[in-house]
mmCIF file of C-alpha atoms in Angstrom:
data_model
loop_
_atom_site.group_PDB
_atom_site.id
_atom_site.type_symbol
_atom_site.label_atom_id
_atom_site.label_comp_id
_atom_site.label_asym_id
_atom_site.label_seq_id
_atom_site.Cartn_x
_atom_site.Cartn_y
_atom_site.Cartn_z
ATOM 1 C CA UNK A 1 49.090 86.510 103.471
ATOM 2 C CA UNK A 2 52.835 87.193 102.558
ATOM 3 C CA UNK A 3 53.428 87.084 98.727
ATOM 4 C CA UNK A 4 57.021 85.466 97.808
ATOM 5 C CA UNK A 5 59.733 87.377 96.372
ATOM 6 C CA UNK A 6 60.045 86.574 92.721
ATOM 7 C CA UNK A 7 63.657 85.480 91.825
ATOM 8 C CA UNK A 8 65.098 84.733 88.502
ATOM 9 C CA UNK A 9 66.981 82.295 86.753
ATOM 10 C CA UNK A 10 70.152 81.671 89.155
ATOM 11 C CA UNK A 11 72.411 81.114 85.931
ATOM 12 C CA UNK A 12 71.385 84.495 84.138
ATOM 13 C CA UNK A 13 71.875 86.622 87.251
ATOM 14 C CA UNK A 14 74.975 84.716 87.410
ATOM 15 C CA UNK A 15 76.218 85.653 83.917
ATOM 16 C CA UNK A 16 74.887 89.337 84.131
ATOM 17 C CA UNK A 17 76.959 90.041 87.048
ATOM 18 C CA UNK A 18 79.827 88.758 85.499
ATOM 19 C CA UNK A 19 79.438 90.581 82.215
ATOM 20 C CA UNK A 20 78.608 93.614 84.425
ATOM 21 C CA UNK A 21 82.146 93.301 86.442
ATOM 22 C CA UNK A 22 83.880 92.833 83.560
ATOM 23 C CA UNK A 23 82.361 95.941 81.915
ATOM 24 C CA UNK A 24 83.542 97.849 84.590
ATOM 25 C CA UNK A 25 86.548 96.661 84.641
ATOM 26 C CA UNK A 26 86.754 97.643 81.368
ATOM 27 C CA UNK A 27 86.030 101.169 81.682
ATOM 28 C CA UNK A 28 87.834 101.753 84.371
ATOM 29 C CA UNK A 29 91.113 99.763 82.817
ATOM 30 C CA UNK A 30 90.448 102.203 79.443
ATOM 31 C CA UNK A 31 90.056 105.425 81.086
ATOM 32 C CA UNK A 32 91.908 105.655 84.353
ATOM 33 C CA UNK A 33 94.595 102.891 85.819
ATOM 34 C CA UNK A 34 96.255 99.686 83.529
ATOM 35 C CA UNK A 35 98.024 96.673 85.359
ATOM 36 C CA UNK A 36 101.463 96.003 84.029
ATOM 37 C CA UNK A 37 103.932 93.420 84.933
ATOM 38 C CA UNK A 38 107.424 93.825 83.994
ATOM 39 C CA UNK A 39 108.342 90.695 81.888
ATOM 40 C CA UNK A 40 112.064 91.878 80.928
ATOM 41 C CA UNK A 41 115.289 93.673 81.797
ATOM 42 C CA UNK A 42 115.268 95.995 79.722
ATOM 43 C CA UNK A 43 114.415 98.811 82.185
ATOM 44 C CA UNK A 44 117.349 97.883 85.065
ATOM 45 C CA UNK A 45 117.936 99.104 87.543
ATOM 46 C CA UNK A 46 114.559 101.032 87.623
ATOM 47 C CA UNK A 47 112.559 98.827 86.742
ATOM 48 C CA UNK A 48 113.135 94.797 87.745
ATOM 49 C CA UNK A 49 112.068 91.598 85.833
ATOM 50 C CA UNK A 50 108.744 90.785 88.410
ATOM 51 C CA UNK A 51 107.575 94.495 89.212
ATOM 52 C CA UNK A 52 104.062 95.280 89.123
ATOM 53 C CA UNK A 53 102.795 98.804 88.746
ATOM 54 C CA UNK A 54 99.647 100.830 87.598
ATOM 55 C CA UNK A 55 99.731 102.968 84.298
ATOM 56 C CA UNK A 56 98.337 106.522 84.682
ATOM 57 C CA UNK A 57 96.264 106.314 81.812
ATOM 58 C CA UNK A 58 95.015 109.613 82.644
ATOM 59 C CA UNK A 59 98.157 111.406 81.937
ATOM 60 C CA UNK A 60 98.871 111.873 78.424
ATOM 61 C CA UNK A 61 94.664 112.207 77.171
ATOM 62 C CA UNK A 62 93.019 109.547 75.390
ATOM 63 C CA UNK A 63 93.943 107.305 72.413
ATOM 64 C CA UNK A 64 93.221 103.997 70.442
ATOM 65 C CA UNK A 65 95.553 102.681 72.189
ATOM 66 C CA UNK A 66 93.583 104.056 75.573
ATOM 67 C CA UNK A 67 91.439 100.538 74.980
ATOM 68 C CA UNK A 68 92.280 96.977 76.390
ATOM 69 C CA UNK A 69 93.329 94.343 73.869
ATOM 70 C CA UNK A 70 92.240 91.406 75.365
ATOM 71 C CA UNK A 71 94.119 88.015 74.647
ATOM 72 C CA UNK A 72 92.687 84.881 76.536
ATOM 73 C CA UNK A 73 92.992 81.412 74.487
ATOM 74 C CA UNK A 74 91.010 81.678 71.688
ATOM 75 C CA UNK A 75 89.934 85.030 72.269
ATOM 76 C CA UNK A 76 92.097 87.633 70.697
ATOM 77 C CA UNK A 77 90.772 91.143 70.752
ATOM 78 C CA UNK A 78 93.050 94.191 69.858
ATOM 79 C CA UNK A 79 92.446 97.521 70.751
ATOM 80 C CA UNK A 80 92.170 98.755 66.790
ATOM 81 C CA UNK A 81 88.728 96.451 66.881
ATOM 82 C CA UNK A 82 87.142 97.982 69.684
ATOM 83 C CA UNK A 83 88.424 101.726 69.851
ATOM 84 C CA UNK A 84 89.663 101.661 65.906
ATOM 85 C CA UNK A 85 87.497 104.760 64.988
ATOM 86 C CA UNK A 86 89.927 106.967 66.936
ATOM 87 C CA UNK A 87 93.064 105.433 64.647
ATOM 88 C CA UNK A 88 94.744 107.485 62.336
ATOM 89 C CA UNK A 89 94.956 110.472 63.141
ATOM 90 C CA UNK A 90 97.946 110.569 65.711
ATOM 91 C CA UNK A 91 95.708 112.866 67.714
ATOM 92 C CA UNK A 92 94.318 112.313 71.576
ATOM 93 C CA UNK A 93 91.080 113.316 73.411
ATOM 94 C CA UNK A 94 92.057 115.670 76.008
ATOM 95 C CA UNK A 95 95.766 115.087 75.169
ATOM 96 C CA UNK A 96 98.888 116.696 77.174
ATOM 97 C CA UNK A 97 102.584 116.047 75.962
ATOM 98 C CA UNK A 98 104.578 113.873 77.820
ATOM 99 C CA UNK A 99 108.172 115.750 78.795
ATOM 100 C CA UNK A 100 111.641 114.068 78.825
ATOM 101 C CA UNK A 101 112.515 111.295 81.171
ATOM 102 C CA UNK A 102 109.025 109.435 81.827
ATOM 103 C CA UNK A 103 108.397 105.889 81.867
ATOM 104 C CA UNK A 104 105.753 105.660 79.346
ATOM 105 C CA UNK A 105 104.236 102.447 78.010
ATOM 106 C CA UNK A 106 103.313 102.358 74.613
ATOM 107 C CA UNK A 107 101.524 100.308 71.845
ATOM 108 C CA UNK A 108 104.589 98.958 69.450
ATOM 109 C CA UNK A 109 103.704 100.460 65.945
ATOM 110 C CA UNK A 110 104.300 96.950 63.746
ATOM 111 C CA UNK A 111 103.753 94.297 66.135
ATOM 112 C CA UNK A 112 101.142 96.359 68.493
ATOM 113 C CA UNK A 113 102.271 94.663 71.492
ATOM 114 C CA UNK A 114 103.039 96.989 74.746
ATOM 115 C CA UNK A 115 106.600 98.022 75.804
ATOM 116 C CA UNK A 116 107.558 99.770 78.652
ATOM 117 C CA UNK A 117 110.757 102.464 78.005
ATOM 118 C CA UNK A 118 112.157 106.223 78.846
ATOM 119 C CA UNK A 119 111.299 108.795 76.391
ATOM 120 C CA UNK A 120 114.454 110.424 75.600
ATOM 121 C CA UNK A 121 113.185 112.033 71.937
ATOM 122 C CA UNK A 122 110.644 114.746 71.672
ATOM 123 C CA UNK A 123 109.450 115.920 68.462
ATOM 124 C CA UNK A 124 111.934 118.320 66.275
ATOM 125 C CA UNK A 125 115.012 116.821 68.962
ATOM 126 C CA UNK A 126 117.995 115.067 66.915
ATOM 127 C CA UNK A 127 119.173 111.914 69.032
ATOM 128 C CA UNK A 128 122.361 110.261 68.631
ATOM 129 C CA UNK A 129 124.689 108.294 70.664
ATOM 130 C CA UNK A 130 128.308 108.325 70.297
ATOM 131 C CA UNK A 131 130.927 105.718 72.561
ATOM 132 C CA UNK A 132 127.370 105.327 74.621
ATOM 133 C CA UNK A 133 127.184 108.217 75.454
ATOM 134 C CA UNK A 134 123.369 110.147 74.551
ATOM 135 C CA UNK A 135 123.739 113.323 72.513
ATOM 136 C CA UNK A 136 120.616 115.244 72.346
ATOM 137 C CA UNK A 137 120.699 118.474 69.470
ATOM 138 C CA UNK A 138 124.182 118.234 69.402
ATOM 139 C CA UNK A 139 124.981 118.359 73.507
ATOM 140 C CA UNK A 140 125.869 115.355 75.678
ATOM 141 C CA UNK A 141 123.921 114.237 78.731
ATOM 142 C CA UNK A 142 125.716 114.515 81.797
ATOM 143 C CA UNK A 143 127.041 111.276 83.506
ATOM 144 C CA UNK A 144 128.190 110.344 86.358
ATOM 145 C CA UNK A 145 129.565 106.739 88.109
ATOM 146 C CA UNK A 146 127.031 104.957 90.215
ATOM 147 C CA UNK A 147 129.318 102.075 91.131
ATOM 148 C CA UNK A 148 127.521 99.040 89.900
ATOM 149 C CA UNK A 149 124.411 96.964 90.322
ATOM 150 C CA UNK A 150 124.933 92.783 91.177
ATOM 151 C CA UNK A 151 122.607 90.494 90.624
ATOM 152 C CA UNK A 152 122.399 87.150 90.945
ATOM 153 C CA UNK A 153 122.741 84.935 88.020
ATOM 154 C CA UNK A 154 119.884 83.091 88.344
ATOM 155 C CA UNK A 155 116.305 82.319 86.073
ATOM 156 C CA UNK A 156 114.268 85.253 86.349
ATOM 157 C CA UNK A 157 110.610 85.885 86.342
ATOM 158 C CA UNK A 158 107.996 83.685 84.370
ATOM 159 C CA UNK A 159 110.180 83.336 81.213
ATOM 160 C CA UNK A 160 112.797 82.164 82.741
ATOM 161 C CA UNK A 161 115.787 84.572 81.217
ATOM 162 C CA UNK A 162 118.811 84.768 82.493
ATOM 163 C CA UNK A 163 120.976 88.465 82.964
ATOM 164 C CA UNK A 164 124.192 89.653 81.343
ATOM 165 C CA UNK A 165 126.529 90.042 83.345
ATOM 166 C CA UNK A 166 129.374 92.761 82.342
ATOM 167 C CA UNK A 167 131.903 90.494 84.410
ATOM 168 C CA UNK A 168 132.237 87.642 81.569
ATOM 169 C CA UNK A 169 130.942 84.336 82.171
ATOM 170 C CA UNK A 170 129.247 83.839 85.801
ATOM 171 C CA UNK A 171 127.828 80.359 86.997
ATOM 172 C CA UNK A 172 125.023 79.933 88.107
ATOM 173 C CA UNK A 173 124.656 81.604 91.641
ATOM 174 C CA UNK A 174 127.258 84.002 90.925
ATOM 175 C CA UNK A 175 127.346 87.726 91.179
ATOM 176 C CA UNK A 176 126.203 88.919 87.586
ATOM 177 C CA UNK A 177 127.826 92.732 87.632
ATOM 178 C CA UNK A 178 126.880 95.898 85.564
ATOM 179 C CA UNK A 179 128.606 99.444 85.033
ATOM 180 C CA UNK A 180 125.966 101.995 86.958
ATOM 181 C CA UNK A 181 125.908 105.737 85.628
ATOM 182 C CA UNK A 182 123.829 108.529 86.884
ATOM 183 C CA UNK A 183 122.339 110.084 83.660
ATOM 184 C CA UNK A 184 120.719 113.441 83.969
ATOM 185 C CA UNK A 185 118.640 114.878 80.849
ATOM 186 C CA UNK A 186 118.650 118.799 79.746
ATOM 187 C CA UNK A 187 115.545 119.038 81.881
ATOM 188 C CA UNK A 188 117.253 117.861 85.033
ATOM 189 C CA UNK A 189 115.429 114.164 85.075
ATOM 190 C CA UNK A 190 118.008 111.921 86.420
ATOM 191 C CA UNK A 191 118.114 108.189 86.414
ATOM 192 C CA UNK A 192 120.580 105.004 86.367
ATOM 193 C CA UNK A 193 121.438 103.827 83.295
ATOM 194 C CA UNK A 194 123.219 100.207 82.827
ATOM 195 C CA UNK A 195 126.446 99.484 80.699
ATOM 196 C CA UNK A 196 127.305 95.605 79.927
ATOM 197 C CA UNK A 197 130.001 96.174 77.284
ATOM 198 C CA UNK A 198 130.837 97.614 73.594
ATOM 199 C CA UNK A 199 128.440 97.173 71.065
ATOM 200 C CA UNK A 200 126.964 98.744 67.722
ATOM 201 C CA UNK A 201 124.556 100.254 69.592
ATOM 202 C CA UNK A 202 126.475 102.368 71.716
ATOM 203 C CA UNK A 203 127.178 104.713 68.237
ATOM 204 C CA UNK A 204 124.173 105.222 65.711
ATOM 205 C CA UNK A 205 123.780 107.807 63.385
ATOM 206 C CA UNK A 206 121.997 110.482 64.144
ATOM 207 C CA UNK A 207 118.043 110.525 64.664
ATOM 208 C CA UNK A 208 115.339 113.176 63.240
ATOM 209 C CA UNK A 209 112.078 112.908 65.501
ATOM 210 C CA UNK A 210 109.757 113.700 63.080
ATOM 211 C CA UNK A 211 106.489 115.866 64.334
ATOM 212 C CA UNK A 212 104.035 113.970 66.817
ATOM 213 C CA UNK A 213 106.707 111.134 67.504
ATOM 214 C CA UNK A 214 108.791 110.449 69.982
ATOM 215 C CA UNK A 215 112.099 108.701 70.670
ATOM 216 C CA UNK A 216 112.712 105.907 73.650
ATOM 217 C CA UNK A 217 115.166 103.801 74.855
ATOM 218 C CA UNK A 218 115.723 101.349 77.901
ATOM 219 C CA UNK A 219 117.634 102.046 80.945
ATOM 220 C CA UNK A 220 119.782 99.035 80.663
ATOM 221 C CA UNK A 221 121.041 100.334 77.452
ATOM 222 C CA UNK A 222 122.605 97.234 76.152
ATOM 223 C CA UNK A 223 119.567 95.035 76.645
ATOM 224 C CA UNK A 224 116.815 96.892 75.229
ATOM 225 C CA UNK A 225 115.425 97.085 71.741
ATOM 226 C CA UNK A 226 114.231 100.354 71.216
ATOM 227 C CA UNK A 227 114.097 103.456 69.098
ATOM 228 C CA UNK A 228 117.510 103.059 68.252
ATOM 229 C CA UNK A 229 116.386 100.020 65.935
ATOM 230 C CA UNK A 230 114.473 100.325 62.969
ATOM 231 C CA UNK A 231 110.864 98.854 62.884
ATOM 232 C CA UNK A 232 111.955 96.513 60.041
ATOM 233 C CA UNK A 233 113.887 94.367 62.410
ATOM 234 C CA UNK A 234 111.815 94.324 64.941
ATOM 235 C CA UNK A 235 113.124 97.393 66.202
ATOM 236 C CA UNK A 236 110.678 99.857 68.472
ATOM 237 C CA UNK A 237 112.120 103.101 65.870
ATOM 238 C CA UNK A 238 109.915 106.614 66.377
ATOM 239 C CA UNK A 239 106.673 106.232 68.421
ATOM 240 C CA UNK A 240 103.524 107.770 67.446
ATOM 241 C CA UNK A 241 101.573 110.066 69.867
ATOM 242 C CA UNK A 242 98.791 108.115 69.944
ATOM 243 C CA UNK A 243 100.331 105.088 70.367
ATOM 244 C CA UNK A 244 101.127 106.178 73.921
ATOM 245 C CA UNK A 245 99.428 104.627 76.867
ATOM 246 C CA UNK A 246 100.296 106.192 80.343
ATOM 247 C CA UNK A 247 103.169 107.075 82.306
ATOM 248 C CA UNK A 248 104.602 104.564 84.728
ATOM 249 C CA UNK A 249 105.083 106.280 88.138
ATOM 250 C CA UNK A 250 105.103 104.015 91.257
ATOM 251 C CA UNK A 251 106.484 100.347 92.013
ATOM 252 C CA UNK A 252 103.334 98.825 93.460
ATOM 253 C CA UNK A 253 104.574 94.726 93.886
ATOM 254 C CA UNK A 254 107.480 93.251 93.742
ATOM 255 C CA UNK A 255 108.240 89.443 93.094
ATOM 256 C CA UNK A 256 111.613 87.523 91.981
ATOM 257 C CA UNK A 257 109.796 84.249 91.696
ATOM 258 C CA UNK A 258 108.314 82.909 89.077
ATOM 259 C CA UNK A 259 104.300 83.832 90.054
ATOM 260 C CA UNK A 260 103.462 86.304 92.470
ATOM 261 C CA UNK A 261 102.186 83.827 94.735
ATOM 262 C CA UNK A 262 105.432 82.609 95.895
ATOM 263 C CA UNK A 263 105.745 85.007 98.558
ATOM 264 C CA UNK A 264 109.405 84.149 99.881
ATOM 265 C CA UNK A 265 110.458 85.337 96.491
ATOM 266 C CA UNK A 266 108.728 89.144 97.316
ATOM 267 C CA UNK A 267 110.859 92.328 97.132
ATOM 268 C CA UNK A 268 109.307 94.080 100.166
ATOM 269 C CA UNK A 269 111.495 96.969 99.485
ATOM 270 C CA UNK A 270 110.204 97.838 96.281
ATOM 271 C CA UNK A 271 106.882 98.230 97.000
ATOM 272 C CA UNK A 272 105.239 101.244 96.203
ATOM 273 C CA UNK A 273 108.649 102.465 95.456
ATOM 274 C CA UNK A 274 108.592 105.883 93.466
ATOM 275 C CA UNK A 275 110.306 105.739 90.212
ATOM 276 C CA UNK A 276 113.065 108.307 88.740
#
């Protein structure tokens, strides 16, 4: 006679394999690849408003910062309360240094929120820009016209923000124009860089990255906030080592709409584009 299978309780075999997806998810998310979607313009050209790439999380060692925060309606977990023993110390496990031009993403040090920029700064560099231009220890980059890049003026992505245009006030529809430069750093990384006008931030002072920090700023230079503002108004200002989270290398989806799922709004020639 043929004894029955035993099964269990349909709802707790439900609810382990669910908490055993998500954990992992969660591991591999903390140790190996983390989804990011590109919520500003801050990064033009390179990077548009609606990309969606994978962080190497793999590439700069382990941090803190290495572990999901996790914000869903009432739940609001940051990375400090579940990797927080590893805080402190601006140290990594099985750290490398990042070198001079990568797209990095990084844990804000006030606000703890992640931003996506070009590290410019390495530790012991002085940074300093004068009539826009990027002086690093005294020597400026090397530039080079790149015509311009057009957009249209238009709503863009989930928040709805509008570009600036360099070409004064554009309707909506219009061709929104920026200056495009060619900007090549002392270790030969070259990128575009985006110019929209005059503004303080095209001359600062000049910056000390202090030991184990780093200094980043946004390809389209006049619409970023980063290290060239201090921390104290909301500013990005020096970067911690272990506040780093991976290096951005590869376009992997591309969308001008509003959600991903409206596919007419797809950039099929950005994906899996390579990035500067």
């Amino acid at each position: 006679m043929a004894s029955e299978a035993k099964t269990g309780n349909p709802i707790i075999e439900t609810i382990k394999t669910v908490v055993f997806a998500l954990l992992i998810a969660g591991i591999f998310r903390t140790l190996f690849f983390q989804p990011f979607w590109i919520p500003s313009g801050s990064m033009k050209d390179t990077l548009l408003i609606g990309d969606f790439l994978f962080v190497n999380k793999m590439a700069y060692g382990y941090s803190y910062a290495s572990c999901p925060s996790i914000a869903i309606g009432p739940i609001d977990i940051d990375a400090r309360d579940i990797c927080g023993f590893l805080d402190g110390d601006n140290s990594r496990l099985f750290g490398s240094e990042p070198e001079r031009g990568d797209i990095i993403v990084f844990r804000h040090p006030v606000n703890h929120k992640d931003f996506i920029k070009r590290l410019i700064g390495l530790p012991g560099d002085t940074v300093q820009l004068i009539d826009g231009v990027v002086q690093i220890n005294g020597t400026p980059v090397e530039l080079e016209d790149a015509g311009s890049f057009d957009e249209i003026y238009e709503l863009q992505g989930s928040m709805g923000s509008r570009p600036r245009c360099e070409n004064g006030v554009v309707g909506e529809g219009g061709t929104c124009s920026k200056s495009r430069q060619r900007e090549t750093l002392p270790n030969g990384r070259s990128y575009n860089i985006l110019n929209i006008g005059d503004q303080r931030s095209d001359d600062t002072g000049v910056f000390t990255v202090p030991e184990g920090h780093y200094f980043f700023m946004g390809d389209n230079r006049d619409n970023s906030t980063d290290s060239r503002y201090p921390q104290t108004v909301g500013g990005v200002g020096f970067v911690p080592y272990e506040n780093l989270i991976g290096r951005a290398g590869r376009v992997i989806f591309s969308s001008a709409g509003k959600s991903m799922l409206y596919f007419w709004t797809w950039r099929g020639d950005r994906f899996f584009k390579r990035l500067d």
